[in-house]
XYZ file of N, CA and C in Angstrom:
519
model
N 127.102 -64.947 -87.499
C 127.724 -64.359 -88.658
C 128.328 -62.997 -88.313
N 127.364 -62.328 -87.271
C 128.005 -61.031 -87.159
C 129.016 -61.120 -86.291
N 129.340 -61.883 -84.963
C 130.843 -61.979 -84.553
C 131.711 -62.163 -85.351
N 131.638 -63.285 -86.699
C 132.517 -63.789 -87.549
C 133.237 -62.609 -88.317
N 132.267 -61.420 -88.095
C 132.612 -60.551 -89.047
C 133.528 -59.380 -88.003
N 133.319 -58.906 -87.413
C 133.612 -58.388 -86.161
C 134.935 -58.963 -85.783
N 135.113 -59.872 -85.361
C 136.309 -60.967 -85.362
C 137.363 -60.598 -86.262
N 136.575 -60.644 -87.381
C 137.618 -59.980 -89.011
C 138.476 -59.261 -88.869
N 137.171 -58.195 -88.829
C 137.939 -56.730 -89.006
C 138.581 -56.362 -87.438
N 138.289 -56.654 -85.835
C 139.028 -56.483 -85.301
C 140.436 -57.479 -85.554
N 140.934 -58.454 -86.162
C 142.135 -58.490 -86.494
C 142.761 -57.858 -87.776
N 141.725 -57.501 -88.319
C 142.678 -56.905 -89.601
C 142.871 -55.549 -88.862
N 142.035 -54.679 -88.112
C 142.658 -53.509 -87.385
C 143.839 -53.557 -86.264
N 143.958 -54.720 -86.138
C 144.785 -55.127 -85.161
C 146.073 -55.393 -86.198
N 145.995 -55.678 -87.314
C 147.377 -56.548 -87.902
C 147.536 -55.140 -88.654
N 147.007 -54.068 -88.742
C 147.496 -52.782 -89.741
C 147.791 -51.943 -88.357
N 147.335 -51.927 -87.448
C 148.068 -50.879 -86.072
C 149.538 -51.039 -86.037
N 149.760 -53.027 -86.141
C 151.004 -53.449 -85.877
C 151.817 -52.704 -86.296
N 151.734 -53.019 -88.012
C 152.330 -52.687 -89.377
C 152.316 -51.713 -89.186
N 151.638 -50.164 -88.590
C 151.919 -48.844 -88.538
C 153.144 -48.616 -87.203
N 153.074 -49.359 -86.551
C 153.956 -48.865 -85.076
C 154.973 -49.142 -85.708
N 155.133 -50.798 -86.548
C 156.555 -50.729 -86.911
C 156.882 -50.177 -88.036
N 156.394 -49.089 -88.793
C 156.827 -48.103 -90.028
C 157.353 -47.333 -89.062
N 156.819 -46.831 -87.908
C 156.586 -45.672 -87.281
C 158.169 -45.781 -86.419
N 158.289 -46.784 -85.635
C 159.767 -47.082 -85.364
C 160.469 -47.225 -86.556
N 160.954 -47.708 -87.708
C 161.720 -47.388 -88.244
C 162.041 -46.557 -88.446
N 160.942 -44.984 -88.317
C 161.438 -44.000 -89.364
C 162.396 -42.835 -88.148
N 162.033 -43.797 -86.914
C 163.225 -42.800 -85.924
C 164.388 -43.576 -86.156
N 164.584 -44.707 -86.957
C 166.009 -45.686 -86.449
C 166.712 -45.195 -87.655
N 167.674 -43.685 -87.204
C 168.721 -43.431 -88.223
C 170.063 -43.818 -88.043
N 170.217 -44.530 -87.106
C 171.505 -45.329 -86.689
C 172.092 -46.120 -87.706
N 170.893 -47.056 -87.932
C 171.506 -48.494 -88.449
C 171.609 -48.332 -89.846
N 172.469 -48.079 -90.520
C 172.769 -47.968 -91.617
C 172.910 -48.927 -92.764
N 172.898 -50.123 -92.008
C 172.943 -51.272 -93.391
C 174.643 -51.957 -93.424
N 174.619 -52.349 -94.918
C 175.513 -52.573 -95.428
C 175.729 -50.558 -96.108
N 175.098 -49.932 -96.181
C 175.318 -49.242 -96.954
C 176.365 -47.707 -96.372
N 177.113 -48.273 -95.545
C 178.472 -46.548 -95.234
C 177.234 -46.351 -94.145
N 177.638 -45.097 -93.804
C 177.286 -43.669 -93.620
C 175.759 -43.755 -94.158
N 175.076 -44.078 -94.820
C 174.475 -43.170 -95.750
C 173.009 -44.269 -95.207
N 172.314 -43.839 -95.372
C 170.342 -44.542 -95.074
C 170.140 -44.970 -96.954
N 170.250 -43.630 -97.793
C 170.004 -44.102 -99.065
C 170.886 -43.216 -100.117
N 171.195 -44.298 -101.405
C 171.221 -43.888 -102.268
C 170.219 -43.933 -103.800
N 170.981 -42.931 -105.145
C 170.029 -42.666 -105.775
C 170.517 -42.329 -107.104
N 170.684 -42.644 -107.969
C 171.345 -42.250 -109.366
C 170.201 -42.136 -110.158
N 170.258 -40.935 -111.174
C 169.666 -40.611 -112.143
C 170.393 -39.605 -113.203
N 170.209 -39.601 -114.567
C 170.735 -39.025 -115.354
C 169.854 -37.453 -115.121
N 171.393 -36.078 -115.057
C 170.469 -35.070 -115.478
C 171.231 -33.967 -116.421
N 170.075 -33.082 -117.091
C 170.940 -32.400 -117.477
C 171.461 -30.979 -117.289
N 172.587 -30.414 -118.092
C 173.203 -29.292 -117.656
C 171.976 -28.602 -117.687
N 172.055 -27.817 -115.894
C 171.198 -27.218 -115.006
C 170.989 -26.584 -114.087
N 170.033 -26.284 -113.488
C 169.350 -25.936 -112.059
C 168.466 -26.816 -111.730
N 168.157 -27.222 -110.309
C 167.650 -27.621 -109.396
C 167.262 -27.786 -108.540
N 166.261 -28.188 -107.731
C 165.798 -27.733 -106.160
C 165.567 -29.406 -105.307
N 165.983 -29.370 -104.509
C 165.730 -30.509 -103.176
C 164.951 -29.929 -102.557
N 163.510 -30.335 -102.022
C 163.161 -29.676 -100.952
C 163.039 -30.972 -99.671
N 163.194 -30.007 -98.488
C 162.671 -30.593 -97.260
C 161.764 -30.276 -96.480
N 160.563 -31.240 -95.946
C 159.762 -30.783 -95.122
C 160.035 -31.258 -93.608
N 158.685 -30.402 -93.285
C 158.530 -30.765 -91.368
C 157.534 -31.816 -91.820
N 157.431 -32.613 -91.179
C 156.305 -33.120 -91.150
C 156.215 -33.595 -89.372
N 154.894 -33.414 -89.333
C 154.067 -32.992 -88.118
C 154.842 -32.176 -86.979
N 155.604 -31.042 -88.131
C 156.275 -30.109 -86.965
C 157.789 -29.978 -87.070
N 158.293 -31.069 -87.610
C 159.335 -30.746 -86.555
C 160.421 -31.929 -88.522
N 161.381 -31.769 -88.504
C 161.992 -32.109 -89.555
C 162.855 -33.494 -89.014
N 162.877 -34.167 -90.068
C 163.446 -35.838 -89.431
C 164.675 -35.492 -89.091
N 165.713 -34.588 -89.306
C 166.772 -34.294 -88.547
C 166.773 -33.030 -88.490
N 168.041 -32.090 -88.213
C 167.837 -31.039 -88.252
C 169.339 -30.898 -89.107
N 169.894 -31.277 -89.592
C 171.335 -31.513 -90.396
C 170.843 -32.546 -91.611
N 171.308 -32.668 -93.095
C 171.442 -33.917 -93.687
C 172.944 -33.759 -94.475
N 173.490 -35.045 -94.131
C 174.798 -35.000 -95.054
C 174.304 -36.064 -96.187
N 175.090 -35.330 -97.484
C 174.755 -35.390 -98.662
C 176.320 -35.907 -99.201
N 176.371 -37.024 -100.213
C 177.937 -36.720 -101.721
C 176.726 -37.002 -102.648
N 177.068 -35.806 -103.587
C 176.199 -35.933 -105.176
C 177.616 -35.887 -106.098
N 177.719 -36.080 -106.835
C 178.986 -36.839 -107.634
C 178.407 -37.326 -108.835
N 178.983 -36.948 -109.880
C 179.002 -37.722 -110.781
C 179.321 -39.264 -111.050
N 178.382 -40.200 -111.783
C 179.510 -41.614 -112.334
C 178.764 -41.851 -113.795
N 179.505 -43.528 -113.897
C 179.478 -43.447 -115.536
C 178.248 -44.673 -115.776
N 177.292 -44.811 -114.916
C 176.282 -45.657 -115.225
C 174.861 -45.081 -114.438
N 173.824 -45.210 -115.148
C 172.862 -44.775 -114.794
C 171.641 -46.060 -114.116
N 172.377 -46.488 -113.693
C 171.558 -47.844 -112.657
C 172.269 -47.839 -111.956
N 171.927 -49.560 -111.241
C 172.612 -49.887 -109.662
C 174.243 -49.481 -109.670
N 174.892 -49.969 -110.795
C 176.252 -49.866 -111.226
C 176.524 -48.835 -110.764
N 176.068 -47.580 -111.374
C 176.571 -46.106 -111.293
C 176.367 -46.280 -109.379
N 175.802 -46.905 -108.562
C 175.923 -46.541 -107.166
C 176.888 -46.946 -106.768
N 176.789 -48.790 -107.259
C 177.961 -49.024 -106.261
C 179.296 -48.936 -107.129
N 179.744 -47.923 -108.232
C 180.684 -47.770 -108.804
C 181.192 -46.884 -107.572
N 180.078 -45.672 -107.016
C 180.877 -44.501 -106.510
C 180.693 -44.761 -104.604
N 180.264 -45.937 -104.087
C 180.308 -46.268 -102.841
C 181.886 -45.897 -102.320
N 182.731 -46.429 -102.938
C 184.088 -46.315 -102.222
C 184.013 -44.887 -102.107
N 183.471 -43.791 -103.145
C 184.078 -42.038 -102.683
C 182.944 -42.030 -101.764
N 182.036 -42.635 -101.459
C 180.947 -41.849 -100.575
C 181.291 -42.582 -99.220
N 182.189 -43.653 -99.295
C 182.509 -43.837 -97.409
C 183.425 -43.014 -97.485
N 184.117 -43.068 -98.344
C 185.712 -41.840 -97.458
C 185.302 -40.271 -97.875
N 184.418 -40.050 -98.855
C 184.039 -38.996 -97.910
C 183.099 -38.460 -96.690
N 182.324 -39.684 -96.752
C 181.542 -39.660 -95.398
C 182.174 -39.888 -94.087
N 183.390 -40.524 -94.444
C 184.523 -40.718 -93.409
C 185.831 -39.640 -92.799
N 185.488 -38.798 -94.547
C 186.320 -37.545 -94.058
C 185.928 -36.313 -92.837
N 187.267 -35.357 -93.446
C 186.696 -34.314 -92.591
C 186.551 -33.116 -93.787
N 186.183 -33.059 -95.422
C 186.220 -32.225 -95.738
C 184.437 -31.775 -96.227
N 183.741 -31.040 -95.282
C 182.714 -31.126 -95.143
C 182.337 -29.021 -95.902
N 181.374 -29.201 -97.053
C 180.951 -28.293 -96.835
C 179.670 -27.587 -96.372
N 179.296 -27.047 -95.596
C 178.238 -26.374 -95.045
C 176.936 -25.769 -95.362
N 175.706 -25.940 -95.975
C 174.588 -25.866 -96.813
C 173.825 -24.989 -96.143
N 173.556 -23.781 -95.816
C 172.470 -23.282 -95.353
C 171.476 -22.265 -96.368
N 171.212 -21.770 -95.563
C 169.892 -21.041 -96.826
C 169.660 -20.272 -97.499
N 170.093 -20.397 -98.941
C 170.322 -20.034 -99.963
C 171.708 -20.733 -100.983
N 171.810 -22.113 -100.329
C 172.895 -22.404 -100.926
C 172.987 -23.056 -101.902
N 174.229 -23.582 -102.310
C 174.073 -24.507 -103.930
C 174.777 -25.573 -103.521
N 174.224 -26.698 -104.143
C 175.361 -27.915 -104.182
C 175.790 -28.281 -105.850
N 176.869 -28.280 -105.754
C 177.116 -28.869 -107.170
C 178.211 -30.166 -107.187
N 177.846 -30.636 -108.228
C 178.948 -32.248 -108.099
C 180.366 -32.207 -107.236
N 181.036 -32.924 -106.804
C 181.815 -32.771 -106.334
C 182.705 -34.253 -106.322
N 183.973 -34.543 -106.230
C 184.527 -35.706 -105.627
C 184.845 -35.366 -104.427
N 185.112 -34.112 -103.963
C 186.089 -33.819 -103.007
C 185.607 -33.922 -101.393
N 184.311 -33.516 -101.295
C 183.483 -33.107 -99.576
C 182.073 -34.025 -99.984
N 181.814 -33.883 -98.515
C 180.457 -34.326 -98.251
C 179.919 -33.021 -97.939
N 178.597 -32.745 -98.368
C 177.622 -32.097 -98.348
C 176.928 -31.802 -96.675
N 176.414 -30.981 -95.847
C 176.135 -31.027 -94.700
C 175.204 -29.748 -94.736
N 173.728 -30.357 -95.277
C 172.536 -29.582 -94.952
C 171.986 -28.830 -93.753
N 171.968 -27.917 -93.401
C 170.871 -27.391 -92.402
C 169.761 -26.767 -92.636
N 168.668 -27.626 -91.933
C 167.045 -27.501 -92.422
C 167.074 -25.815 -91.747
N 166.118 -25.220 -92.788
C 165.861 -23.790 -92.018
C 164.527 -24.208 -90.781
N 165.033 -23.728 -89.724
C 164.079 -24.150 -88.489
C 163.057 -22.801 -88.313
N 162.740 -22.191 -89.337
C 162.154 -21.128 -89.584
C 160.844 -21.325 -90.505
N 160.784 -22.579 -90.737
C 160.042 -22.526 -92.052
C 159.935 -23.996 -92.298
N 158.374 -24.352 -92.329
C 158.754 -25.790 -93.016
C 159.098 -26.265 -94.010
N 159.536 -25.585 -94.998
C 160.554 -26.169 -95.949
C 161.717 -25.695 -95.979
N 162.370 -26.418 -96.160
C 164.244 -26.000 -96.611
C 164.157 -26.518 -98.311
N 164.503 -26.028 -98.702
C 164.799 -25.504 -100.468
C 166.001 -25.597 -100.895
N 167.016 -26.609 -101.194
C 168.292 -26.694 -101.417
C 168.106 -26.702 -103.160
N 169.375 -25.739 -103.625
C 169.560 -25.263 -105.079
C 171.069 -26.196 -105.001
N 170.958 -26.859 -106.308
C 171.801 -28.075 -107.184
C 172.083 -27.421 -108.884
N 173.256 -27.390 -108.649
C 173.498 -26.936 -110.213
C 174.534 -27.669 -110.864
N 174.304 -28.110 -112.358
C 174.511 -29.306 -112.970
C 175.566 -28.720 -113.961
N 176.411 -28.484 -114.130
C 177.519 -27.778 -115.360
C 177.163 -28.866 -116.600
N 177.365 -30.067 -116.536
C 177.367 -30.960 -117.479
C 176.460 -32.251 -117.403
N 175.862 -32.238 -118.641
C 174.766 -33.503 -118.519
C 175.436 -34.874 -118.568
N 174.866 -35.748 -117.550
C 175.707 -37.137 -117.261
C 174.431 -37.224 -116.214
N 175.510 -38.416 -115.958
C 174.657 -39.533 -114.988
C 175.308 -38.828 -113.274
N 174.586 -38.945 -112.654
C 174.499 -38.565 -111.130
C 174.448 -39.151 -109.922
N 175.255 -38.990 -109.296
C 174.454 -40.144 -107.831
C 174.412 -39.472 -106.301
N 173.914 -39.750 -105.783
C 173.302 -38.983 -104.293
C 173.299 -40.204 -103.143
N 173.943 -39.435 -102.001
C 174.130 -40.877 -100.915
C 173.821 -39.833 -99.868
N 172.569 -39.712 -99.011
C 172.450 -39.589 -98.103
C 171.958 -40.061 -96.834
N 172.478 -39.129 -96.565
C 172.541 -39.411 -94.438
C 171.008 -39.968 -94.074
N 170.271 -39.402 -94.199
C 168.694 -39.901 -93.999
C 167.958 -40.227 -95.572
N 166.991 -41.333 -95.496
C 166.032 -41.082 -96.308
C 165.879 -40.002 -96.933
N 165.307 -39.374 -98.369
C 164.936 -38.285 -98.349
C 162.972 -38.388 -98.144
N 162.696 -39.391 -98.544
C 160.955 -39.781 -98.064
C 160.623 -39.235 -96.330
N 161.691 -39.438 -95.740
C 161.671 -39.095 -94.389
C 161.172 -37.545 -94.129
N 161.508 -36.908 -95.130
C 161.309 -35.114 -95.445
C 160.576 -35.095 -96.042
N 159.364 -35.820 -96.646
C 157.982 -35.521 -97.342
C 156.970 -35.801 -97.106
N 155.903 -34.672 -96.938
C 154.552 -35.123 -96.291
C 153.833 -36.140 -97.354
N 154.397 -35.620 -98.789
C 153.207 -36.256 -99.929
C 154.212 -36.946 -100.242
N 153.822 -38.168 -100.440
C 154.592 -39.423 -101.230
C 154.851 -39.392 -102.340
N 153.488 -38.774 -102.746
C 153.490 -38.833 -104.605
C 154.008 -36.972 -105.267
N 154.848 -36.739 -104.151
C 155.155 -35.138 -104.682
C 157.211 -36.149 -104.511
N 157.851 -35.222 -105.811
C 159.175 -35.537 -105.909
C 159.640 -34.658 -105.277
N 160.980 -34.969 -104.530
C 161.846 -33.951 -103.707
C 163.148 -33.388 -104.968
N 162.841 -33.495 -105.358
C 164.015 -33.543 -106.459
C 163.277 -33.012 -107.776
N 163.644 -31.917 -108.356
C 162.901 -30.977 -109.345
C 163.611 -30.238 -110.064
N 163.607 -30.555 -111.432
C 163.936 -29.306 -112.743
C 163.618 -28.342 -112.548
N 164.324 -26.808 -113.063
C 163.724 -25.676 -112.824
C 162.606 -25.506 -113.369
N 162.022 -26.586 -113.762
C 160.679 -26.088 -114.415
C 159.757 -26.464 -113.777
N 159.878 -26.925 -112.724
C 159.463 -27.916 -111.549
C 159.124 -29.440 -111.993
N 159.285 -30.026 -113.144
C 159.453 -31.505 -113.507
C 160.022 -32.380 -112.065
N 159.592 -33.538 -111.882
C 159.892 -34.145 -111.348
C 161.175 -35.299 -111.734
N 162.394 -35.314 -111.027
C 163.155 -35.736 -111.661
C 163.184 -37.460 -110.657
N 163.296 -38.456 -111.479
C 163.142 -39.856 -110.950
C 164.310 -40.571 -111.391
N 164.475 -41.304 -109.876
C 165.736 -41.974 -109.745
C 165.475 -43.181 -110.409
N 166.940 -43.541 -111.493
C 166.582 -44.907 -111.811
C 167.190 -46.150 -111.136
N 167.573 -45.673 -110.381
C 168.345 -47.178 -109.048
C 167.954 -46.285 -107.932
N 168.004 -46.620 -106.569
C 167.928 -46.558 -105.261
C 168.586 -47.632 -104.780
N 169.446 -47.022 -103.623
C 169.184 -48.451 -102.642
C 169.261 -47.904 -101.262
């Protein structure tokens, strides 16, 4: 009985090591992009006229990139729709060259025109990006990496009201 058991749990420790190596390789594979552009993920949620904070972490040191390109843009649906309404502006501007530059202390606000191009402060394990909202509507976000990729806590939101509310996406992809 006691091999039987032994037996068990060395394959169930064996079949969750697996399952960790291959989380663990994915989360270096920022190449392969999908069907989806440029971009690892997107994210629409309604917000309103505002302030806001993105944060990014290190986690175990060192930050999943050291750049993230960002299009936050407005559209006119607050689900999957509202993403792939605004896919066509987020390849050509992920395809462009009109890029603006994010470092520390900066703001992003809606835009059609540029892609967004974060730099993590390598000073500090968090980078703190400020988002300001002129008008309440629906929103969408296509970036370059994961943003889960930049959080130690799963259950902490990267994405926050100035009141620190957690703001939640109602589509992803």
């Amino acid at each position: 009985m006691r091999s039987a058991i032994r037996a068990s749990i060395f394959a169930l420790l064996t079949f969750v090591n697996l399952l960790l190596n291959e989380a663990s390789e994915d989360h270096g594979d920022h190449g392969d992009h999908g069907d989806h552009g440029d971009w690892e993920w997107a994210g629409v949620t309604a917000l309103s006229a505002g302030n806001y904070t993105w944060t990014f972490e290190r986690i175990e040191g060192t930050y999943a990139s050291d750049h993230m390109k960002m299009v936050f843009t407005s559209t006119s649906h607050n689900d999957v729709d509202g993403i792939e309404d605004s896919e066509q502006l987020a390849e050509t501007l992920f395809d462009g060259n009109s890029t603006i530059e994010i470092e520390l202390g900066g703001i992003l606000e809606p835009t059609n025109a540029s892609v967004y191009e974060i730099d993590m402060d390598k000073n500090t394990y968090l980078t703190i990006v400020k988002l300001f909202v002129k008008h309440t509507g629906n929103y969408v976000f296509f970036a370059e990496h994961a943003p889960t990729e930049f959080q130690n806590d799963a259950d902490e939101a990267f994405l926050k009201d100035f009141d620190g509310e957690d703001i939640v996406f109602t589509a992803t992809e």
